[in-house]
């Protein structure tokens, strides 16, 4: 499996504004500055920071759309620059594929969570169907590790390609050079944010051994399953549900009736709301990437 180590941000270039800069250039530079600040954040894997980065990324791609459609860009493009634009097009396909996988993982997780919410609300945590639903969720989480590992490997290859992209020759129009550099940097930041999303869904606490969710079990023994909100701040929304379900699974096996149903429901609701927010932002991001790809295709079409 690919290593799910902390994020190693892709080095992004500081882009010099061309002398004949488009009015949107200043907006683009402002968005890039905000996204660079996100990359250096001390907690890039929190839901809030990732969601904010997606919002800023959508704003960046909207500015790039205007830049591509500007008469200045249309006039600067020539057929001999086709390879650079095609390179950007190729990268967009892989990014769309990864973001589609991420969105599918979130939506499948949402289905499991809603089913668990329904069962615990109607029948309680010790009902036999609750046990089967918890097992289904745990099985899903284990399967996600493979999907996440595959997507991270794809992102790693894309990262290498972005870092190894060749520079444009001196004969290339200054404005067109700026446009292509902006697209490359936007792609690098999108790769970094996509990796954050994947790591958010697969944290170290999910690692297992033959005996089950060993690390989560140790956290439970340390008292970190308590409803005290201050202790839960060290976990993200996915982890808090993982820990709750691990607790329920252990209590079902021991025939233990001590389950804080209200606390478990609160964690389900928090994760459900978090997934809804991610889904809405990913939908906008997906649309922006498609629009950006279509604009580039129109640029190279005869």
JSON list of N, CA and C in Angstrom, two decimals, residues 107-174:
[
{"chain": "A", "resi": 107, "resn": "UNK", "atom": "N", "xyz": [-19.61, 9.67, -0.79]},
{"chain": "A", "resi": 107, "resn": "UNK", "atom": "CA", "xyz": [-21.02, 9.35, -0.94]},
{"chain": "A", "resi": 107, "resn": "UNK", "atom": "C", "xyz": [-21.35, 7.96, -0.41]},
{"chain": "A", "resi": 108, "resn": "UNK", "atom": "N", "xyz": [-20.44, 7.01, -0.63]},
{"chain": "A", "resi": 108, "resn": "UNK", "atom": "CA", "xyz": [-20.66, 5.66, -0.09]},
{"chain": "A", "resi": 108, "resn": "UNK", "atom": "C", "xyz": [-20.60, 5.69, 1.44]},
{"chain": "A", "resi": 109, "resn": "UNK", "atom": "N", "xyz": [-19.67, 6.46, 1.98]},
{"chain": "A", "resi": 109, "resn": "UNK", "atom": "CA", "xyz": [-19.58, 6.62, 3.43]},
{"chain": "A", "resi": 109, "resn": "UNK", "atom": "C", "xyz": [-20.88, 7.22, 3.97]},
{"chain": "A", "resi": 110, "resn": "UNK", "atom": "N", "xyz": [-21.42, 8.20, 3.26]},
{"chain": "A", "resi": 110, "resn": "UNK", "atom": "CA", "xyz": [-22.66, 8.84, 3.67]},
{"chain": "A", "resi": 110, "resn": "UNK", "atom": "C", "xyz": [-23.81, 7.82, 3.72]},
{"chain": "A", "resi": 111, "resn": "UNK", "atom": "N", "xyz": [-23.89, 6.94, 2.74]},
{"chain": "A", "resi": 111, "resn": "UNK", "atom": "CA", "xyz": [-24.94, 5.92, 2.73]},
{"chain": "A", "resi": 111, "resn": "UNK", "atom": "C", "xyz": [-24.84, 5.01, 3.95]},
{"chain": "A", "resi": 112, "resn": "UNK", "atom": "N", "xyz": [-23.62, 4.59, 4.27]},
{"chain": "A", "resi": 112, "resn": "UNK", "atom": "CA", "xyz": [-23.42, 3.74, 5.45]},
{"chain": "A", "resi": 112, "resn": "UNK", "atom": "C", "xyz": [-23.80, 4.47, 6.73]},
{"chain": "A", "resi": 113, "resn": "UNK", "atom": "N", "xyz": [-23.40, 5.72, 6.85]},
{"chain": "A", "resi": 113, "resn": "UNK", "atom": "CA", "xyz": [-23.68, 6.50, 8.05]},
{"chain": "A", "resi": 113, "resn": "UNK", "atom": "C", "xyz": [-25.19, 6.71, 8.22]},
{"chain": "A", "resi": 114, "resn": "UNK", "atom": "N", "xyz": [-25.88, 7.01, 7.14]},
{"chain": "A", "resi": 114, "resn": "UNK", "atom": "CA", "xyz": [-27.33, 7.21, 7.23]},
{"chain": "A", "resi": 114, "resn": "UNK", "atom": "C", "xyz": [-28.05, 5.93, 7.61]},
{"chain": "A", "resi": 115, "resn": "UNK", "atom": "N", "xyz": [-27.57, 4.80, 7.12]},
{"chain": "A", "resi": 115, "resn": "UNK", "atom": "CA", "xyz": [-28.16, 3.52, 7.50]},
{"chain": "A", "resi": 115, "resn": "UNK", "atom": "C", "xyz": [-27.94, 3.25, 8.98]},
{"chain": "A", "resi": 116, "resn": "UNK", "atom": "N", "xyz": [-26.75, 3.54, 9.47]},
{"chain": "A", "resi": 116, "resn": "UNK", "atom": "CA", "xyz": [-26.45, 3.37, 10.89]},
{"chain": "A", "resi": 116, "resn": "UNK", "atom": "C", "xyz": [-27.31, 4.31, 11.74]},
{"chain": "A", "resi": 117, "resn": "UNK", "atom": "N", "xyz": [-27.46, 5.54, 11.29]},
{"chain": "A", "resi": 117, "resn": "UNK", "atom": "CA", "xyz": [-28.32, 6.49, 12.00]},
{"chain": "A", "resi": 117, "resn": "UNK", "atom": "C", "xyz": [-29.74, 5.96, 12.13]},
{"chain": "A", "resi": 118, "resn": "UNK", "atom": "N", "xyz": [-30.25, 5.43, 11.03]},
{"chain": "A", "resi": 118, "resn": "UNK", "atom": "CA", "xyz": [-31.63, 4.92, 11.01]},
{"chain": "A", "resi": 118, "resn": "UNK", "atom": "C", "xyz": [-31.80, 3.75, 11.97]},
{"chain": "A", "resi": 119, "resn": "UNK", "atom": "N", "xyz": [-30.84, 2.82, 11.95]},
{"chain": "A", "resi": 119, "resn": "UNK", "atom": "CA", "xyz": [-30.94, 1.63, 12.81]},
{"chain": "A", "resi": 119, "resn": "UNK", "atom": "C", "xyz": [-30.86, 1.99, 14.28]},
{"chain": "A", "resi": 120, "resn": "UNK", "atom": "N", "xyz": [-29.89, 2.83, 14.64]},
{"chain": "A", "resi": 120, "resn": "UNK", "atom": "CA", "xyz": [-29.72, 3.16, 16.06]},
{"chain": "A", "resi": 120, "resn": "UNK", "atom": "C", "xyz": [-30.87, 4.03, 16.57]},
{"chain": "A", "resi": 121, "resn": "UNK", "atom": "N", "xyz": [-31.49, 4.80, 15.69]},
{"chain": "A", "resi": 121, "resn": "UNK", "atom": "CA", "xyz": [-32.62, 5.63, 16.08]},
{"chain": "A", "resi": 121, "resn": "UNK", "atom": "C", "xyz": [-33.88, 4.78, 16.30]},
{"chain": "A", "resi": 122, "resn": "UNK", "atom": "N", "xyz": [-34.06, 3.79, 15.45]},
{"chain": "A", "resi": 122, "resn": "UNK", "atom": "CA", "xyz": [-35.28, 2.97, 15.52]},
{"chain": "A", "resi": 122, "resn": "UNK", "atom": "C", "xyz": [-35.18, 1.80, 16.49]},
{"chain": "A", "resi": 123, "resn": "UNK", "atom": "N", "xyz": [-33.96, 1.21, 16.59]},
{"chain": "A", "resi": 123, "resn": "UNK", "atom": "CA", "xyz": [-33.86, -0.05, 17.35]},
{"chain": "A", "resi": 123, "resn": "UNK", "atom": "C", "xyz": [-32.83, -0.04, 18.47]},
{"chain": "A", "resi": 124, "resn": "UNK", "atom": "N", "xyz": [-31.95, 0.96, 18.48]},
{"chain": "A", "resi": 124, "resn": "UNK", "atom": "CA", "xyz": [-30.94, 1.01, 19.52]},
{"chain": "A", "resi": 124, "resn": "UNK", "atom": "C", "xyz": [-29.64, 0.36, 19.09]},
{"chain": "A", "resi": 125, "resn": "UNK", "atom": "N", "xyz": [-28.58, 0.60, 19.88]},
{"chain": "A", "resi": 125, "resn": "UNK", "atom": "CA", "xyz": [-27.24, 0.16, 19.51]},
{"chain": "A", "resi": 125, "resn": "UNK", "atom": "C", "xyz": [-27.02, -1.33, 19.69]},
{"chain": "A", "resi": 126, "resn": "UNK", "atom": "N", "xyz": [-27.86, -2.01, 20.47]},
{"chain": "A", "resi": 126, "resn": "UNK", "atom": "CA", "xyz": [-27.62, -3.42, 20.73]},
{"chain": "A", "resi": 126, "resn": "UNK", "atom": "C", "xyz": [-28.48, -4.34, 19.86]},
{"chain": "A", "resi": 127, "resn": "UNK", "atom": "N", "xyz": [-29.24, -3.75, 18.94]},
{"chain": "A", "resi": 127, "resn": "UNK", "atom": "CA", "xyz": [-30.04, -4.57, 18.02]},
{"chain": "A", "resi": 127, "resn": "UNK", "atom": "C", "xyz": [-29.11, -5.38, 17.11]},
{"chain": "A", "resi": 128, "resn": "UNK", "atom": "N", "xyz": [-29.56, -6.59, 16.72]},
{"chain": "A", "resi": 128, "resn": "UNK", "atom": "CA", "xyz": [-28.72, -7.46, 15.89]},
{"chain": "A", "resi": 128, "resn": "UNK", "atom": "C", "xyz": [-28.38, -6.82, 14.55]},
{"chain": "A", "resi": 129, "resn": "UNK", "atom": "N", "xyz": [-29.30, -6.05, 13.98]},
{"chain": "A", "resi": 129, "resn": "UNK", "atom": "CA", "xyz": [-29.03, -5.40, 12.70]},
{"chain": "A", "resi": 129, "resn": "UNK", "atom": "C", "xyz": [-27.98, -4.32, 12.83]},
{"chain": "A", "resi": 130, "resn": "UNK", "atom": "N", "xyz": [-27.85, -3.76, 14.04]},
{"chain": "A", "resi": 130, "resn": "UNK", "atom": "CA", "xyz": [-26.81, -2.76, 14.27]},
{"chain": "A", "resi": 130, "resn": "UNK", "atom": "C", "xyz": [-25.44, -3.39, 14.11]},
{"chain": "A", "resi": 131, "resn": "UNK", "atom": "N", "xyz": [-25.29, -4.60, 14.63]},
{"chain": "A", "resi": 131, "resn": "UNK", "atom": "CA", "xyz": [-24.02, -5.30, 14.51]},
{"chain": "A", "resi": 131, "resn": "UNK", "atom": "C", "xyz": [-23.64, -5.55, 13.07]},
{"chain": "A", "resi": 132, "resn": "UNK", "atom": "N", "xyz": [-24.61, -5.94, 12.25]},
{"chain": "A", "resi": 132, "resn": "UNK", "atom": "CA", "xyz": [-24.33, -6.22, 10.84]},
{"chain": "A", "resi": 132, "resn": "UNK", "atom": "C", "xyz": [-24.00, -4.94, 10.09]},
{"chain": "A", "resi": 133, "resn": "UNK", "atom": "N", "xyz": [-24.65, -3.83, 10.45]},
{"chain": "A", "resi": 133, "resn": "UNK", "atom": "CA", "xyz": [-24.36, -2.56, 9.79]},
{"chain": "A", "resi": 133, "resn": "UNK", "atom": "C", "xyz": [-22.99, -2.01, 10.20]},
{"chain": "A", "resi": 134, "resn": "UNK", "atom": "N", "xyz": [-22.62, -2.21, 11.46]},
{"chain": "A", "resi": 134, "resn": "UNK", "atom": "CA", "xyz": [-21.29, -1.80, 11.90]},
{"chain": "A", "resi": 134, "resn": "UNK", "atom": "C", "xyz": [-20.23, -2.61, 11.15]},
{"chain": "A", "resi": 135, "resn": "UNK", "atom": "N", "xyz": [-20.47, -3.92, 11.01]},
{"chain": "A", "resi": 135, "resn": "UNK", "atom": "CA", "xyz": [-19.53, -4.77, 10.28]},
{"chain": "A", "resi": 135, "resn": "UNK", "atom": "C", "xyz": [-19.42, -4.33, 8.82]},
{"chain": "A", "resi": 136, "resn": "UNK", "atom": "N", "xyz": [-20.54, -3.95, 8.21]},
{"chain": "A", "resi": 136, "resn": "UNK", "atom": "CA", "xyz": [-20.53, -3.49, 6.82]},
{"chain": "A", "resi": 136, "resn": "UNK", "atom": "C", "xyz": [-19.72, -2.21, 6.68]},
{"chain": "A", "resi": 137, "resn": "UNK", "atom": "N", "xyz": [-19.84, -1.32, 7.67]},
{"chain": "A", "resi": 137, "resn": "UNK", "atom": "CA", "xyz": [-19.10, -0.06, 7.63]},
{"chain": "A", "resi": 137, "resn": "UNK", "atom": "C", "xyz": [-17.60, -0.32, 7.77]},
{"chain": "A", "resi": 138, "resn": "UNK", "atom": "N", "xyz": [-17.24, -1.21, 8.70]},
{"chain": "A", "resi": 138, "resn": "UNK", "atom": "CA", "xyz": [-15.83, -1.54, 8.91]},
{"chain": "A", "resi": 138, "resn": "UNK", "atom": "C", "xyz": [-15.24, -2.17, 7.64]},
{"chain": "A", "resi": 139, "resn": "UNK", "atom": "N", "xyz": [-16.00, -3.04, 7.00]},
{"chain": "A", "resi": 139, "resn": "UNK", "atom": "CA", "xyz": [-15.54, -3.67, 5.75]},
{"chain": "A", "resi": 139, "resn": "UNK", "atom": "C", "xyz": [-15.34, -2.62, 4.67]},
{"chain": "A", "resi": 140, "resn": "UNK", "atom": "N", "xyz": [-16.26, -1.66, 4.61]},
{"chain": "A", "resi": 140, "resn": "UNK", "atom": "CA", "xyz": [-16.13, -0.57, 3.64]},
{"chain": "A", "resi": 140, "resn": "UNK", "atom": "C", "xyz": [-14.87, 0.24, 3.91]},
{"chain": "A", "resi": 141, "resn": "UNK", "atom": "N", "xyz": [-14.59, 0.52, 5.17]},
{"chain": "A", "resi": 141, "resn": "UNK", "atom": "CA", "xyz": [-13.42, 1.32, 5.51]},
{"chain": "A", "resi": 141, "resn": "UNK", "atom": "C", "xyz": [-12.13, 0.60, 5.12]},
{"chain": "A", "resi": 142, "resn": "UNK", "atom": "N", "xyz": [-12.12, -0.71, 5.28]},
{"chain": "A", "resi": 142, "resn": "UNK", "atom": "CA", "xyz": [-10.93, -1.47, 4.89]},
{"chain": "A", "resi": 142, "resn": "UNK", "atom": "C", "xyz": [-10.74, -1.44, 3.37]},
{"chain": "A", "resi": 143, "resn": "UNK", "atom": "N", "xyz": [-11.84, -1.51, 2.64]},
{"chain": "A", "resi": 143, "resn": "UNK", "atom": "CA", "xyz": [-11.75, -1.46, 1.18]},
{"chain": "A", "resi": 143, "resn": "UNK", "atom": "C", "xyz": [-11.29, -0.09, 0.69]},
{"chain": "A", "resi": 144, "resn": "UNK", "atom": "N", "xyz": [-11.68, 0.96, 1.42]},
{"chain": "A", "resi": 144, "resn": "UNK", "atom": "CA", "xyz": [-11.27, 2.30, 0.99]},
{"chain": "A", "resi": 144, "resn": "UNK", "atom": "C", "xyz": [-9.76, 2.47, 1.02]},
{"chain": "A", "resi": 145, "resn": "UNK", "atom": "N", "xyz": [-9.09, 1.72, 1.89]},
{"chain": "A", "resi": 145, "resn": "UNK", "atom": "CA", "xyz": [-7.63, 1.83, 1.98]},
{"chain": "A", "resi": 145, "resn": "UNK", "atom": "C", "xyz": [-6.98, 1.50, 0.63]},
{"chain": "A", "resi": 146, "resn": "UNK", "atom": "N", "xyz": [-7.52, 0.50, -0.07]},
{"chain": "A", "resi": 146, "resn": "UNK", "atom": "CA", "xyz": [-6.97, 0.12, -1.37]},
{"chain": "A", "resi": 146, "resn": "UNK", "atom": "C", "xyz": [-7.25, 1.21, -2.41]},
{"chain": "A", "resi": 147, "resn": "UNK", "atom": "N", "xyz": [-8.46, 1.74, -2.39]},
{"chain": "A", "resi": 147, "resn": "UNK", "atom": "CA", "xyz": [-8.81, 2.80, -3.34]},
{"chain": "A", "resi": 147, "resn": "UNK", "atom": "C", "xyz": [-7.95, 4.04, -3.11]},
{"chain": "A", "resi": 148, "resn": "UNK", "atom": "N", "xyz": [-7.77, 4.37, -1.84]},
{"chain": "A", "resi": 148, "resn": "UNK", "atom": "CA", "xyz": [-6.97, 5.55, -1.49]},
{"chain": "A", "resi": 148, "resn": "UNK", "atom": "C", "xyz": [-5.52, 5.36, -1.90]},
{"chain": "A", "resi": 149, "resn": "UNK", "atom": "N", "xyz": [-4.99, 4.16, -1.65]},
{"chain": "A", "resi": 149, "resn": "UNK", "atom": "CA", "xyz": [-3.60, 3.88, -2.02]},
{"chain": "A", "resi": 149, "resn": "UNK", "atom": "C", "xyz": [-3.40, 4.01, -3.53]},
{"chain": "A", "resi": 150, "resn": "UNK", "atom": "N", "xyz": [-4.37, 3.52, -4.31]},
{"chain": "A", "resi": 150, "resn": "UNK", "atom": "CA", "xyz": [-4.29, 3.60, -5.77]},
{"chain": "A", "resi": 150, "resn": "UNK", "atom": "C", "xyz": [-4.31, 5.06, -6.23]},
{"chain": "A", "resi": 151, "resn": "UNK", "atom": "N", "xyz": [-5.19, 5.84, -5.63]},
{"chain": "A", "resi": 151, "resn": "UNK", "atom": "CA", "xyz": [-5.30, 7.25, -6.02]},
{"chain": "A", "resi": 151, "resn": "UNK", "atom": "C", "xyz": [-4.06, 8.04, -5.63]},
{"chain": "A", "resi": 152, "resn": "UNK", "atom": "N", "xyz": [-3.48, 7.72, -4.49]},
{"chain": "A", "resi": 152, "resn": "UNK", "atom": "CA", "xyz": [-2.27, 8.42, -4.05]},
{"chain": "A", "resi": 152, "resn": "UNK", "atom": "C", "xyz": [-1.11, 8.12, -4.99]},
{"chain": "A", "resi": 153, "resn": "UNK", "atom": "N", "xyz": [-1.04, 6.88, -5.47]},
{"chain": "A", "resi": 153, "resn": "UNK", "atom": "CA", "xyz": [0.01, 6.54, -6.44]},
{"chain": "A", "resi": 153, "resn": "UNK", "atom": "C", "xyz": [-0.16, 7.35, -7.72]},
{"chain": "A", "resi": 154, "resn": "UNK", "atom": "N", "xyz": [-1.40, 7.51, -8.17]},
{"chain": "A", "resi": 154, "resn": "UNK", "atom": "CA", "xyz": [-1.67, 8.31, -9.36]},
{"chain": "A", "resi": 154, "resn": "UNK", "atom": "C", "xyz": [-1.24, 9.76, -9.14]},
{"chain": "A", "resi": 155, "resn": "UNK", "atom": "N", "xyz": [-1.58, 10.31, -7.97]},
{"chain": "A", "resi": 155, "resn": "UNK", "atom": "CA", "xyz": [-1.20, 11.69, -7.65]},
{"chain": "A", "resi": 155, "resn": "UNK", "atom": "C", "xyz": [0.32, 11.85, -7.59]},
{"chain": "A", "resi": 156, "resn": "UNK", "atom": "N", "xyz": [0.99, 10.83, -7.08]},
{"chain": "A", "resi": 156, "resn": "UNK", "atom": "CA", "xyz": [2.44, 10.88, -6.99]},
{"chain": "A", "resi": 156, "resn": "UNK", "atom": "C", "xyz": [3.06, 10.97, -8.39]},
{"chain": "A", "resi": 157, "resn": "UNK", "atom": "N", "xyz": [2.54, 10.18, -9.32]},
{"chain": "A", "resi": 157, "resn": "UNK", "atom": "CA", "xyz": [3.05, 10.24, -10.69]},
{"chain": "A", "resi": 157, "resn": "UNK", "atom": "C", "xyz": [2.76, 11.61, -11.30]},
{"chain": "A", "resi": 158, "resn": "UNK", "atom": "N", "xyz": [1.58, 12.15, -11.02]},
{"chain": "A", "resi": 158, "resn": "UNK", "atom": "CA", "xyz": [1.24, 13.48, -11.54]},
{"chain": "A", "resi": 158, "resn": "UNK", "atom": "C", "xyz": [2.15, 14.54, -10.94]},
{"chain": "A", "resi": 159, "resn": "UNK", "atom": "N", "xyz": [2.47, 14.39, -9.66]},
{"chain": "A", "resi": 159, "resn": "UNK", "atom": "CA", "xyz": [3.37, 15.33, -9.00]},
{"chain": "A", "resi": 159, "resn": "UNK", "atom": "C", "xyz": [4.73, 15.35, -9.68]},
{"chain": "A", "resi": 160, "resn": "UNK", "atom": "N", "xyz": [5.23, 14.15, -10.01]},
{"chain": "A", "resi": 160, "resn": "UNK", "atom": "CA", "xyz": [6.52, 14.05, -10.69]},
{"chain": "A", "resi": 160, "resn": "UNK", "atom": "C", "xyz": [6.46, 14.73, -12.05]},
{"chain": "A", "resi": 161, "resn": "UNK", "atom": "N", "xyz": [5.36, 14.53, -12.76]},
{"chain": "A", "resi": 161, "resn": "UNK", "atom": "CA", "xyz": [5.20, 15.14, -14.09]},
{"chain": "A", "resi": 161, "resn": "UNK", "atom": "C", "xyz": [5.14, 16.66, -14.01]},
{"chain": "A", "resi": 162, "resn": "UNK", "atom": "N", "xyz": [4.45, 17.17, -12.98]},
{"chain": "A", "resi": 162, "resn": "UNK", "atom": "CA", "xyz": [4.34, 18.62, -12.82]},
{"chain": "A", "resi": 162, "resn": "UNK", "atom": "C", "xyz": [5.70, 19.22, -12.50]},
{"chain": "A", "resi": 163, "resn": "UNK", "atom": "N", "xyz": [6.41, 18.57, -11.57]},
{"chain": "A", "resi": 163, "resn": "UNK", "atom": "CA", "xyz": [7.74, 19.08, -11.18]},
{"chain": "A", "resi": 163, "resn": "UNK", "atom": "C", "xyz": [8.74, 18.98, -12.32]},
{"chain": "A", "resi": 164, "resn": "UNK", "atom": "N", "xyz": [8.51, 17.99, -13.21]},
{"chain": "A", "resi": 164, "resn": "UNK", "atom": "CA", "xyz": [9.45, 17.79, -14.31]},
{"chain": "A", "resi": 164, "resn": "UNK", "atom": "C", "xyz": [9.05, 18.48, -15.59]},
{"chain": "A", "resi": 165, "resn": "UNK", "atom": "N", "xyz": [7.95, 19.23, -15.55]},
{"chain": "A", "resi": 165, "resn": "UNK", "atom": "CA", "xyz": [7.50, 19.93, -16.76]},
{"chain": "A", "resi": 165, "resn": "UNK", "atom": "C", "xyz": [8.58, 20.87, -17.26]},
{"chain": "A", "resi": 166, "resn": "UNK", "atom": "N", "xyz": [8.77, 20.85, -18.56]},
{"chain": "A", "resi": 166, "resn": "UNK", "atom": "CA", "xyz": [9.83, 21.68, -19.12]},
{"chain": "A", "resi": 166, "resn": "UNK", "atom": "C", "xyz": [9.38, 23.13, -19.24]},
{"chain": "A", "resi": 167, "resn": "UNK", "atom": "N", "xyz": [10.35, 23.99, -19.17]},
{"chain": "A", "resi": 167, "resn": "UNK", "atom": "CA", "xyz": [10.07, 25.42, -19.28]},
{"chain": "A", "resi": 167, "resn": "UNK", "atom": "C", "xyz": [9.81, 25.81, -20.73]},
{"chain": "A", "resi": 168, "resn": "UNK", "atom": "N", "xyz": [9.05, 26.87, -20.88]},
{"chain": "A", "resi": 168, "resn": "UNK", "atom": "CA", "xyz": [8.78, 27.37, -22.23]},
{"chain": "A", "resi": 168, "resn": "UNK", "atom": "C", "xyz": [9.99, 28.11, -22.76]},
{"chain": "A", "resi": 169, "resn": "UNK", "atom": "N", "xyz": [10.17, 28.06, -24.05]},
{"chain": "A", "resi": 169, "resn": "UNK", "atom": "CA", "xyz": [11.29, 28.74, -24.68]},
{"chain": "A", "resi": 169, "resn": "UNK", "atom": "C", "xyz": [11.13, 30.25, -24.63]},
{"chain": "A", "resi": 170, "resn": "UNK", "atom": "N", "xyz": [12.23, 30.94, -24.86]},
{"chain": "A", "resi": 170, "resn": "UNK", "atom": "CA", "xyz": [12.21, 32.41, -24.81]},
{"chain": "A", "resi": 170, "resn": "UNK", "atom": "C", "xyz": [11.38, 33.01, -25.94]},
{"chain": "A", "resi": 171, "resn": "UNK", "atom": "N", "xyz": [11.15, 32.21, -26.98]},
{"chain": "A", "resi": 171, "resn": "UNK", "atom": "CA", "xyz": [10.41, 32.75, -28.11]},
{"chain": "A", "resi": 171, "resn": "UNK", "atom": "C", "xyz": [8.90, 32.75, -27.88]},
{"chain": "A", "resi": 172, "resn": "UNK", "atom": "N", "xyz": [8.48, 32.13, -26.79]},
{"chain": "A", "resi": 172, "resn": "UNK", "atom": "CA", "xyz": [7.04, 32.05, -26.52]},
{"chain": "A", "resi": 172, "resn": "UNK", "atom": "C", "xyz": [6.54, 33.39, -26.00]},
{"chain": "A", "resi": 173, "resn": "UNK", "atom": "N", "xyz": [5.39, 33.80, -26.45]},
{"chain": "A", "resi": 173, "resn": "UNK", "atom": "CA", "xyz": [4.78, 35.05, -26.05]},
{"chain": "A", "resi": 173, "resn": "UNK", "atom": "C", "xyz": [4.72, 35.15, -24.52]},
{"chain": "A", "resi": 174, "resn": "UNK", "atom": "N", "xyz": [5.04, 36.33, -24.00]},
{"chain": "A", "resi": 174, "resn": "UNK", "atom": "CA", "xyz": [5.10, 36.54, -22.55]},
{"chain": "A", "resi": 174, "resn": "UNK", "atom": "C", "xyz": [3.76, 36.23, -21.88]}
]
